[in-house]
PDB file of C-alpha atoms in Angstrom:
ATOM      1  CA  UNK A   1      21.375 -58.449  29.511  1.00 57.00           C
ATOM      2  CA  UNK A   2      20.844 -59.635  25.903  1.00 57.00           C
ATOM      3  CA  UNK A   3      17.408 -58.894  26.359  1.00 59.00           C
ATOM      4  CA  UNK A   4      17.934 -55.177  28.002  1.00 56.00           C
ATOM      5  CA  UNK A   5      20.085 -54.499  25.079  1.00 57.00           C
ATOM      6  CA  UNK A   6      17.904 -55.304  22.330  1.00 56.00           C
ATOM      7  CA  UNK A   7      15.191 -52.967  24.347  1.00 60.00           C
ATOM      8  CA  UNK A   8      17.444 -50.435  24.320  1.00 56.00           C
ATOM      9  CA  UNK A   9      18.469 -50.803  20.716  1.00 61.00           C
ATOM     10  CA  UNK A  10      14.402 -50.846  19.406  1.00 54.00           C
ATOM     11  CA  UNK A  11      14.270 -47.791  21.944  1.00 56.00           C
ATOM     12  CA  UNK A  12      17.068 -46.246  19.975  1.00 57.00           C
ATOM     13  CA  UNK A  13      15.937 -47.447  15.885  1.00 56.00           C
ATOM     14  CA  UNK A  14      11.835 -46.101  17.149  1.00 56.00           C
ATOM     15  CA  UNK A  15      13.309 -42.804  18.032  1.00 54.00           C
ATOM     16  CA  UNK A  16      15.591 -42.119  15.281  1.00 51.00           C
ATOM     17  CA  UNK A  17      12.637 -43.397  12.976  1.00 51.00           C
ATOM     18  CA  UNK A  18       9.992 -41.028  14.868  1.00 51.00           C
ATOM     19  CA  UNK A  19      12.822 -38.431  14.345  1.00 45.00           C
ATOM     20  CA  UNK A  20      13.625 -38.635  10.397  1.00 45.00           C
ATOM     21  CA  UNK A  21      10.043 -39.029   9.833  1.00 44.00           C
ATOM     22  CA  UNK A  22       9.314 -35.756  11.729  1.00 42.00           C
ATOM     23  CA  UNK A  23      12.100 -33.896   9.754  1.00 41.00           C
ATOM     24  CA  UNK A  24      10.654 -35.431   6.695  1.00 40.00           C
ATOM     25  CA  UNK A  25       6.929 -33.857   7.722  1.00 35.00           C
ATOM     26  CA  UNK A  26       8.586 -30.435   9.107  1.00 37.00           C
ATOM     27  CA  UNK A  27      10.546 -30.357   5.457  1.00 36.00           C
ATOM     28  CA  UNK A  28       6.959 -31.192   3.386  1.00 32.00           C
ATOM     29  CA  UNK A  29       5.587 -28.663   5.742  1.00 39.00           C
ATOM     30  CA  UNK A  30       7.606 -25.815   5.215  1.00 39.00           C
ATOM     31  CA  UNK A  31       7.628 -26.704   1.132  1.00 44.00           C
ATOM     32  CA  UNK A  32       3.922 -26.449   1.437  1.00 44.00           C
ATOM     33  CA  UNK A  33       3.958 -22.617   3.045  1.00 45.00           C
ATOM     34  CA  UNK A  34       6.620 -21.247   0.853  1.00 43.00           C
ATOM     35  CA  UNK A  35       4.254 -23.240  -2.250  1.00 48.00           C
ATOM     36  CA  UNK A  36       1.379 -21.644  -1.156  1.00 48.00           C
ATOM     37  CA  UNK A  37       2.662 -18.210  -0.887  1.00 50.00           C
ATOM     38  CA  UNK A  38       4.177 -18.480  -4.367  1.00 59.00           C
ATOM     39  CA  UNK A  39       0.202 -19.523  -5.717  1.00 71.00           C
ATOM     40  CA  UNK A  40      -1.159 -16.535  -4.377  1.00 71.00           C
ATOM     41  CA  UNK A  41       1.368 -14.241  -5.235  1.00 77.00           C
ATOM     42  CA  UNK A  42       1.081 -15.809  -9.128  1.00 84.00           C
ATOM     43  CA  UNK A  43      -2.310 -15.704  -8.819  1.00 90.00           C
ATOM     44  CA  UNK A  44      -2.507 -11.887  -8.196  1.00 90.00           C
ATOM     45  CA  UNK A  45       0.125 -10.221 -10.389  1.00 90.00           C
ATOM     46  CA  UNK A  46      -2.661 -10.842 -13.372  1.00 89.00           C
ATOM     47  CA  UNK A  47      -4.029  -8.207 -11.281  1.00 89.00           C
ATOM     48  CA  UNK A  48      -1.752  -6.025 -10.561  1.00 91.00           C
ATOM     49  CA  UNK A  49      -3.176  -2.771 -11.382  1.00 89.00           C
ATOM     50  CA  UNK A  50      -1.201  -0.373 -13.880  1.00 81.00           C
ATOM     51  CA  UNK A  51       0.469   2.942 -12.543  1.00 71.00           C
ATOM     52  CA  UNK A  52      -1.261   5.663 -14.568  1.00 62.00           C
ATOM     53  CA  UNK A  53      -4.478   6.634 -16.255  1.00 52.00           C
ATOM     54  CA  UNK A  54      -5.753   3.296 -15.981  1.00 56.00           C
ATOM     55  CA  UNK A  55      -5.951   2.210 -12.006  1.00 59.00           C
ATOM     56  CA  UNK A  56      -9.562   2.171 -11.241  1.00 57.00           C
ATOM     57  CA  UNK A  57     -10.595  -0.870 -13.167  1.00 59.00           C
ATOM     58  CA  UNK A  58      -7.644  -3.192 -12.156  1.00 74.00           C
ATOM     59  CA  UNK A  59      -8.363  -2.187  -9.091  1.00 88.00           C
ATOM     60  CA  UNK A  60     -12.527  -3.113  -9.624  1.00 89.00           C
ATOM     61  CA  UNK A  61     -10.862  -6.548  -9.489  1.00 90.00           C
ATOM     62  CA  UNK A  62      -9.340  -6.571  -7.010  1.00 92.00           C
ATOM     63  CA  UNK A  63     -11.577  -4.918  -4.708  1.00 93.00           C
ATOM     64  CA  UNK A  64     -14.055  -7.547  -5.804  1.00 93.00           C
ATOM     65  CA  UNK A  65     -11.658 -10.422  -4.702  1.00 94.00           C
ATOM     66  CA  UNK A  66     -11.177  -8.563  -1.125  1.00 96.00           C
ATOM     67  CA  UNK A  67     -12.726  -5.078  -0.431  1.00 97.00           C
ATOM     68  CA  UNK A  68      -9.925  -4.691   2.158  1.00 98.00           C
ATOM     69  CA  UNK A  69      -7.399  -4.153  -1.029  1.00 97.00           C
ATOM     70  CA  UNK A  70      -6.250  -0.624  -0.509  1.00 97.00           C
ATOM     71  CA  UNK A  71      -2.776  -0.339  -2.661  1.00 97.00           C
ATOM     72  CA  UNK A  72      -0.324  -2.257  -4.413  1.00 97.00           C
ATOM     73  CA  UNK A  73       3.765  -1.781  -3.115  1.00 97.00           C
ATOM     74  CA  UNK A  74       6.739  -2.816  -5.366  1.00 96.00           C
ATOM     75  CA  UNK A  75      10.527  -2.487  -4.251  1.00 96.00           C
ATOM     76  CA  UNK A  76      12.667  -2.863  -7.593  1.00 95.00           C
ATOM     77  CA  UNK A  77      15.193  -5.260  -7.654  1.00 94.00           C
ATOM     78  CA  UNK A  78      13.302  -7.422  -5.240  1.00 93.00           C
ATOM     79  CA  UNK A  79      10.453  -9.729  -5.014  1.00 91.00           C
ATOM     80  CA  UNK A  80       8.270  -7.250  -3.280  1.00 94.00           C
ATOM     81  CA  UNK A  81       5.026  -6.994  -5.433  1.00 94.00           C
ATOM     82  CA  UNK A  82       2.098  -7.343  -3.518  1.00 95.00           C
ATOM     83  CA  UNK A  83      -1.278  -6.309  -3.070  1.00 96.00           C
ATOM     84  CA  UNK A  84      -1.845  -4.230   0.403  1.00 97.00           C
ATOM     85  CA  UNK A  85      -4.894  -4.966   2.440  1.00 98.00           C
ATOM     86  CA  UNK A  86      -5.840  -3.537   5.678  1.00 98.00           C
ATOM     87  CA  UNK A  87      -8.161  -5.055   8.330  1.00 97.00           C
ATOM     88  CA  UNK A  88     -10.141  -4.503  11.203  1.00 97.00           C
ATOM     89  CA  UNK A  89      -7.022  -4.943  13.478  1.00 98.00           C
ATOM     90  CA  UNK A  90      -3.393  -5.850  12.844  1.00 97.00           C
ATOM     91  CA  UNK A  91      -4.000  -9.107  13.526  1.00 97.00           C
ATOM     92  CA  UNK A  92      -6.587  -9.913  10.645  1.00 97.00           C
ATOM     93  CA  UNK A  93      -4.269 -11.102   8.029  1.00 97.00           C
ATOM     94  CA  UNK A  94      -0.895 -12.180  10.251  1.00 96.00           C
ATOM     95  CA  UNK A  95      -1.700 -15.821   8.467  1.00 95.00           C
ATOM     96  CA  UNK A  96      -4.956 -14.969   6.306  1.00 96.00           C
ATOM     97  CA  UNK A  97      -3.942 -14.136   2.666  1.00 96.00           C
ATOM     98  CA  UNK A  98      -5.537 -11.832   0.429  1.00 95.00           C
ATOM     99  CA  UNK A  99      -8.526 -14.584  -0.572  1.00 95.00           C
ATOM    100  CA  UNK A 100      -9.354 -14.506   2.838  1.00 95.00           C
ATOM    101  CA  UNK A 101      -7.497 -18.278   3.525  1.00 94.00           C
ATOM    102  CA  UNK A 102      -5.747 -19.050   6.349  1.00 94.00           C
ATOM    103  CA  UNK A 103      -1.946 -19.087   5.290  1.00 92.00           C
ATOM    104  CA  UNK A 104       1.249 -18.854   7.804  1.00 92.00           C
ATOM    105  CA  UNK A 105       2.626 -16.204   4.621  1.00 92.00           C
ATOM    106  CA  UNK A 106      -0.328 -13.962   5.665  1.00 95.00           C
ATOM    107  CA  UNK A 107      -0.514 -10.876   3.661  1.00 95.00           C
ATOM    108  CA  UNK A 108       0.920  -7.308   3.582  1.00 96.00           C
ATOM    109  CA  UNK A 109      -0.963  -5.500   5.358  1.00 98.00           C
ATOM    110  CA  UNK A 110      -1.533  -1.245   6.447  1.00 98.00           C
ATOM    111  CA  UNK A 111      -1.240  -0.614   9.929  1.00 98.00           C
ATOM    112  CA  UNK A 112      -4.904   0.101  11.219  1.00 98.00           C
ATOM    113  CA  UNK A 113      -3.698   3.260  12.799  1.00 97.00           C
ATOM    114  CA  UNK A 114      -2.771   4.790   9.090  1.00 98.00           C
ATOM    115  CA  UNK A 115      -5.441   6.172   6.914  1.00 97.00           C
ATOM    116  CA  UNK A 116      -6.630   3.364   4.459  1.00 97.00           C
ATOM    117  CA  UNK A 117      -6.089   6.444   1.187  1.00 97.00           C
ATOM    118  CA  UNK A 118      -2.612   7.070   2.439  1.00 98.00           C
ATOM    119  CA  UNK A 119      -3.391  10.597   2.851  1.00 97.00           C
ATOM    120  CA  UNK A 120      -1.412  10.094   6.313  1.00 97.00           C
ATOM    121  CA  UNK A 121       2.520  11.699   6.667  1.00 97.00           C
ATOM    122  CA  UNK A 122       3.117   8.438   7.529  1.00 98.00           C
ATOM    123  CA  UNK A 123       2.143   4.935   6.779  1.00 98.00           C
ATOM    124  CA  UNK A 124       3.140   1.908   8.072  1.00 98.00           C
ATOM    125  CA  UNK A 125       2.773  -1.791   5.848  1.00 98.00           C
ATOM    126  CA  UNK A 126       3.708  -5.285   7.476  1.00 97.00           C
ATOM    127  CA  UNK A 127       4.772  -8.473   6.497  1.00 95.00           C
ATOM    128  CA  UNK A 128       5.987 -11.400   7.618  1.00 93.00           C
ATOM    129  CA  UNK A 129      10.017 -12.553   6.887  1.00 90.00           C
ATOM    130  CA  UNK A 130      10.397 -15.001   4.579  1.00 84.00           C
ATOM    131  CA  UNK A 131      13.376 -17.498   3.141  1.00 75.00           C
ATOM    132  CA  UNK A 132      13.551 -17.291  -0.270  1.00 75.00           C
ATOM    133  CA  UNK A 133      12.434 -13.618  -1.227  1.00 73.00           C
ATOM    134  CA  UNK A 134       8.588 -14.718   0.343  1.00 81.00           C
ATOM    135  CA  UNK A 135       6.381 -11.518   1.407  1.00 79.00           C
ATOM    136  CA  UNK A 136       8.672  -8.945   2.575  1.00 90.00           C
ATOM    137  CA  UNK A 137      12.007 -11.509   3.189  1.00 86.00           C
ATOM    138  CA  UNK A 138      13.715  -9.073   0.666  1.00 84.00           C
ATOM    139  CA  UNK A 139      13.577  -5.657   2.844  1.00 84.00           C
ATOM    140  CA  UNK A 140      17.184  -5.136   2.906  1.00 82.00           C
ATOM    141  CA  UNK A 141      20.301  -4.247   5.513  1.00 86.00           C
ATOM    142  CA  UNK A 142      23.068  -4.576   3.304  1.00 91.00           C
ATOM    143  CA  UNK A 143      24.978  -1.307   2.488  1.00 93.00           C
ATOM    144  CA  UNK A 144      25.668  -1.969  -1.031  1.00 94.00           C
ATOM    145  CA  UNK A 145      22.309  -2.851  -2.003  1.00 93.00           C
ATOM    146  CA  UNK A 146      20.655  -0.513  -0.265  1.00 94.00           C
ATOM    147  CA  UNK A 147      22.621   2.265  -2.174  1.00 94.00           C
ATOM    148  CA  UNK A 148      22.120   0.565  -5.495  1.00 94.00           C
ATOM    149  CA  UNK A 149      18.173  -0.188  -5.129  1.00 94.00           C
ATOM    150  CA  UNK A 150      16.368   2.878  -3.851  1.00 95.00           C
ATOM    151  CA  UNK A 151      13.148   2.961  -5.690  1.00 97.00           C
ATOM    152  CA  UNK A 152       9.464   1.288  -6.475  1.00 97.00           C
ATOM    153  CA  UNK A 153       6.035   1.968  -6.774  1.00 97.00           C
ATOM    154  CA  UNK A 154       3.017   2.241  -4.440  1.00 97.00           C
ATOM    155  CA  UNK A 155       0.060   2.480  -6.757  1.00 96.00           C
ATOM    156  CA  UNK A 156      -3.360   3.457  -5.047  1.00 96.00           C
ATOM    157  CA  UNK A 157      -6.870   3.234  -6.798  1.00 93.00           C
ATOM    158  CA  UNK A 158      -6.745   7.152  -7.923  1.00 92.00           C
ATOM    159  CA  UNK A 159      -2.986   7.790  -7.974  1.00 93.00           C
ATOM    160  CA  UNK A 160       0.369   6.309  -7.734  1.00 95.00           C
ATOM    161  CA  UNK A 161       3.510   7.434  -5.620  1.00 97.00           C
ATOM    162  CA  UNK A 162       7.380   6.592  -6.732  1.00 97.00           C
ATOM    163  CA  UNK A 163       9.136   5.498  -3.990  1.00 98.00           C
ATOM    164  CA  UNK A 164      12.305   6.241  -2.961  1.00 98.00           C
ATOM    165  CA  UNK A 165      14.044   4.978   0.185  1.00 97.00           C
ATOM    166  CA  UNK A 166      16.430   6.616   2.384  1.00 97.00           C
ATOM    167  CA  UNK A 167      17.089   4.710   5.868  1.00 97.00           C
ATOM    168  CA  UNK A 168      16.910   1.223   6.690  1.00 97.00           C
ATOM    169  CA  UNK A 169      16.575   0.577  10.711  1.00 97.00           C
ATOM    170  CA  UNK A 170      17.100  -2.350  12.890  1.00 97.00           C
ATOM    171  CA  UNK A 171      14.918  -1.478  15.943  1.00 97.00           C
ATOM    172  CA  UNK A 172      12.568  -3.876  18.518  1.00 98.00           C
ATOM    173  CA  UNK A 173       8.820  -3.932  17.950  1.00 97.00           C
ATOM    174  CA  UNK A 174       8.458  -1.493  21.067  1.00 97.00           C
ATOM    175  CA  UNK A 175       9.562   1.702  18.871  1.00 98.00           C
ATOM    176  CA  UNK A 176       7.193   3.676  19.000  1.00 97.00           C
ATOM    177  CA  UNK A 177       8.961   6.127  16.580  1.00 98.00           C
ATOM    178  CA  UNK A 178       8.165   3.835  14.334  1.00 98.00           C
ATOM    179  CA  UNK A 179       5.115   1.538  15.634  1.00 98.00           C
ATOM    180  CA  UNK A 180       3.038   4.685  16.260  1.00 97.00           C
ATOM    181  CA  UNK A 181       1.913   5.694  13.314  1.00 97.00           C
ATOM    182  CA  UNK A 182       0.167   9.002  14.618  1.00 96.00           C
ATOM    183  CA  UNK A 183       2.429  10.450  16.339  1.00 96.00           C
ATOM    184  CA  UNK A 184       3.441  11.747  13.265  1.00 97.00           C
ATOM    185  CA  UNK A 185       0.096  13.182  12.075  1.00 94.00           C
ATOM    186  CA  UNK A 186       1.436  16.839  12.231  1.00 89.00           C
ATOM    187  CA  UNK A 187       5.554  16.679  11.973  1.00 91.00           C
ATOM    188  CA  UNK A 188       7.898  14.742  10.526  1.00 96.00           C
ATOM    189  CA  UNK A 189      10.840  16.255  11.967  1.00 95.00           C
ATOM    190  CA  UNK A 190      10.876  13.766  14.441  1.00 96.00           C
ATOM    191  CA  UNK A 191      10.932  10.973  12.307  1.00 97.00           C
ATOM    192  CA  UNK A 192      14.187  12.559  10.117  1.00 97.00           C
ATOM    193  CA  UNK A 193      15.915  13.101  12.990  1.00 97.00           C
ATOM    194  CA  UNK A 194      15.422   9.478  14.427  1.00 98.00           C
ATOM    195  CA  UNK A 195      16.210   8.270  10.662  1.00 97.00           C
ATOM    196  CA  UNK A 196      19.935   9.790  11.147  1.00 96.00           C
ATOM    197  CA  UNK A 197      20.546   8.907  14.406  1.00 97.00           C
ATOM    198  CA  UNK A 198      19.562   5.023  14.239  1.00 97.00           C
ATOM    199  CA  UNK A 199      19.964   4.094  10.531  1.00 97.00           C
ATOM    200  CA  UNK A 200      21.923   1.173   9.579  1.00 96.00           C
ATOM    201  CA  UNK A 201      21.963   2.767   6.243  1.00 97.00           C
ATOM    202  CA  UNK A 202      20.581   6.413   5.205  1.00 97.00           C
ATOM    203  CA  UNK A 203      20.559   8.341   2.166  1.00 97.00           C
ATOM    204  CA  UNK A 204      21.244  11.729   2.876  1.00 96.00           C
ATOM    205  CA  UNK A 205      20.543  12.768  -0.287  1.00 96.00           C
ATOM    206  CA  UNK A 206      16.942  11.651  -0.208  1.00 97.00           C
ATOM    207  CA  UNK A 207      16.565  12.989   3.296  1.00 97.00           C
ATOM    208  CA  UNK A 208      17.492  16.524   2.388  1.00 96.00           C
ATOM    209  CA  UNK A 209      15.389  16.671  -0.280  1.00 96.00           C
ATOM    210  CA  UNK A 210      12.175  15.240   1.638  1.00 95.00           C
ATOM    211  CA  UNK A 211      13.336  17.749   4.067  1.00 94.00           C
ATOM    212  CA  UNK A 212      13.248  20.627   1.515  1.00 94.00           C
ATOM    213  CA  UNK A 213       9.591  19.032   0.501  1.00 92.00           C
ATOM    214  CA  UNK A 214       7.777  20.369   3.755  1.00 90.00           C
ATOM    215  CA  UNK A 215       4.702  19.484   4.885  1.00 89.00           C
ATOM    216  CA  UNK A 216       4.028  17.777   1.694  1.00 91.00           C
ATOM    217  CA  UNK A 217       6.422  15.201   2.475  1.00 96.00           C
ATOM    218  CA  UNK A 218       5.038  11.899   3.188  1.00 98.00           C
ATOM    219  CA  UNK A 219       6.907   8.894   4.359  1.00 98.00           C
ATOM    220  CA  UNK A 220       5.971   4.978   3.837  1.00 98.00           C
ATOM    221  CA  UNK A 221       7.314   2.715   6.452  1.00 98.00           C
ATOM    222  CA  UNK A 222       8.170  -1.553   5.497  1.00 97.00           C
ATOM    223  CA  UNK A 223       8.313  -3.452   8.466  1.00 97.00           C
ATOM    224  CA  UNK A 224       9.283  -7.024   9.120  1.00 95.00           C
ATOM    225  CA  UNK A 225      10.870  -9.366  11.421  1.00 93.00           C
ATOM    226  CA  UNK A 226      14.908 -10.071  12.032  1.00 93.00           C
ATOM    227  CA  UNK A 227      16.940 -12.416  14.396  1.00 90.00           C
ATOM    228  CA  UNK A 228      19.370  -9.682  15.543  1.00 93.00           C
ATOM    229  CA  UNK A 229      17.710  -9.456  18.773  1.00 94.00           C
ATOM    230  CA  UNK A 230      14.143 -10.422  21.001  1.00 93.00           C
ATOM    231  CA  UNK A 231      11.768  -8.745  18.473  1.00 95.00           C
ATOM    232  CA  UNK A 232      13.518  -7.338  16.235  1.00 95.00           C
ATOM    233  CA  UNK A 233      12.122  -5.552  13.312  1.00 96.00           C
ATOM    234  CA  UNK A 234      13.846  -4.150  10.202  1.00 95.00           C
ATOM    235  CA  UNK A 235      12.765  -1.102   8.716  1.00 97.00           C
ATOM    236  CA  UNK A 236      12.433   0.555   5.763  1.00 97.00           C
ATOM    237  CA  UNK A 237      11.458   3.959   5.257  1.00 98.00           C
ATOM    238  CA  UNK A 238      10.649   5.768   1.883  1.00 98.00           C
ATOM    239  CA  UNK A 239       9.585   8.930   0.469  1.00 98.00           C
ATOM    240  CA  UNK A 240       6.088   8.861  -0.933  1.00 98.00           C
ATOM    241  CA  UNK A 241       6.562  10.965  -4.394  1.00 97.00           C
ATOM    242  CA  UNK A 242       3.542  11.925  -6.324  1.00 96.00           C
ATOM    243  CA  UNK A 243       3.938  10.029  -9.676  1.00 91.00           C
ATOM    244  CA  UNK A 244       4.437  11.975 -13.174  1.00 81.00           C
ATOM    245  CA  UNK A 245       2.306   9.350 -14.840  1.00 70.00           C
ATOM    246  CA  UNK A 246      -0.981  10.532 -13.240  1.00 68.00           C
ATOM    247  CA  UNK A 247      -0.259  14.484 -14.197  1.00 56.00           C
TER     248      UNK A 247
END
């Protein structure tokens, strides 16, 4: 018996020691990701290009780190400033950063279905949800922050758009009002009207105004996982606005 206990006992001591050393590895692990994405992103804000007159040659830079660059998106009030890269599918850069590296933060990335000059209605970016304001873990449901943060910047290499959003969704990644970028090619009446109908949070403000716009209106999309549901995706949707800086 004394035997059969002590068995059990070493049984018990190897798995709690397997156990805490596999938390200790899963905690180093997960350190290491959020690390990583913080290097990159610290990295590339020296080249963040410069809304205005004086794009083209910040972007020279960063074309010549990754031809793929195509834009640059900033939210305000969040830690969304990133360079915006599109691939050969929309799986390139799930877990490649913008260097090309495998990373689990990936990058932000332009649907492949959207026009790589934005010249689209509509445009869709993606990136992965993050703890601790990583890659696009600040696109935001709450009410009260959504109505106090509505703008940022998308900057382009030959002009810059202000951004100003106007309806956050919560909708599964089989929405094809939102995961199919062209069916908006020619209307985006469809799009408002699914904007008031689902939002979580809508500025109606905004809406009438981009409404007003007409078929100069153009519409960014920021997409990202959330736990709500199987496959979830929150969504942010803002109105692309020709920037008075390049006039």
């Amino acid at each position: 018996m004394r035997a059969a206990d002590f068995l059990v006992s070493a049984v018990v001591v190897l798995f709690l020691v397997v156990a805490g050393a596999y938390s200790a590895y899963a905690l180093w692990d997960n350190s290491q990701v959020y690390a990583a994405a913080d290097n990159v992103q610290a990295e590339l804000l020296q080249f963040k290009p410069k809304a205005g007159a004086d794009n083209g040659a910040s972007f020279e830079e960063l074309l010549g780190i990754n031809p793929d660059v195509c834009a640059w998106v900033t939210l305000d009030n969040t830690a969304i400033d990133y360079p915006v890269v599109q691939g050969e599918d929309n799986f390139t850069y799930v877990n490649t950063d913008v260097y090309g590296d495998f990373s689990l933060a990936g990058s932000i990335f332009l649907d492949v279905n959207c026009d790589k000059n934005f010249t689209d209605p509509y445009s869709l970016l993606y990136g992965h949800h993050m703890e601790e304001s990583k890659m696009f873990g600040d696109l935001y449901k709450d009410a009260e922050f959504f109505a106090e943060n509505t703008t940022g910047e998308l900057i382009l290499p030959d002009r810059t758009y202000d951004l100003q959003t106007f309806a956050c969704l919560l909708v599964p990644s089989s929405e094809s009002a939102i995961f199919q970028p062209q069916r908006w090619d020619s209307d985006l009446q469809g799009l408002y009207t699914f904007a008031q109908e689902n939002a979580l949070n809508l500025n109606t403000e905004t809406l009438a105004a981009m409404k007003a716009a007409g078929d100069d209106a153009q519409v960014l999309a920021l997409s990202t996982c959330s736990t709500e549901f199987t496959d979830a995706r929150t969504i942010l949707l803002a109105w692309m606005i020709p920037s008075a800086s390049d006039s």
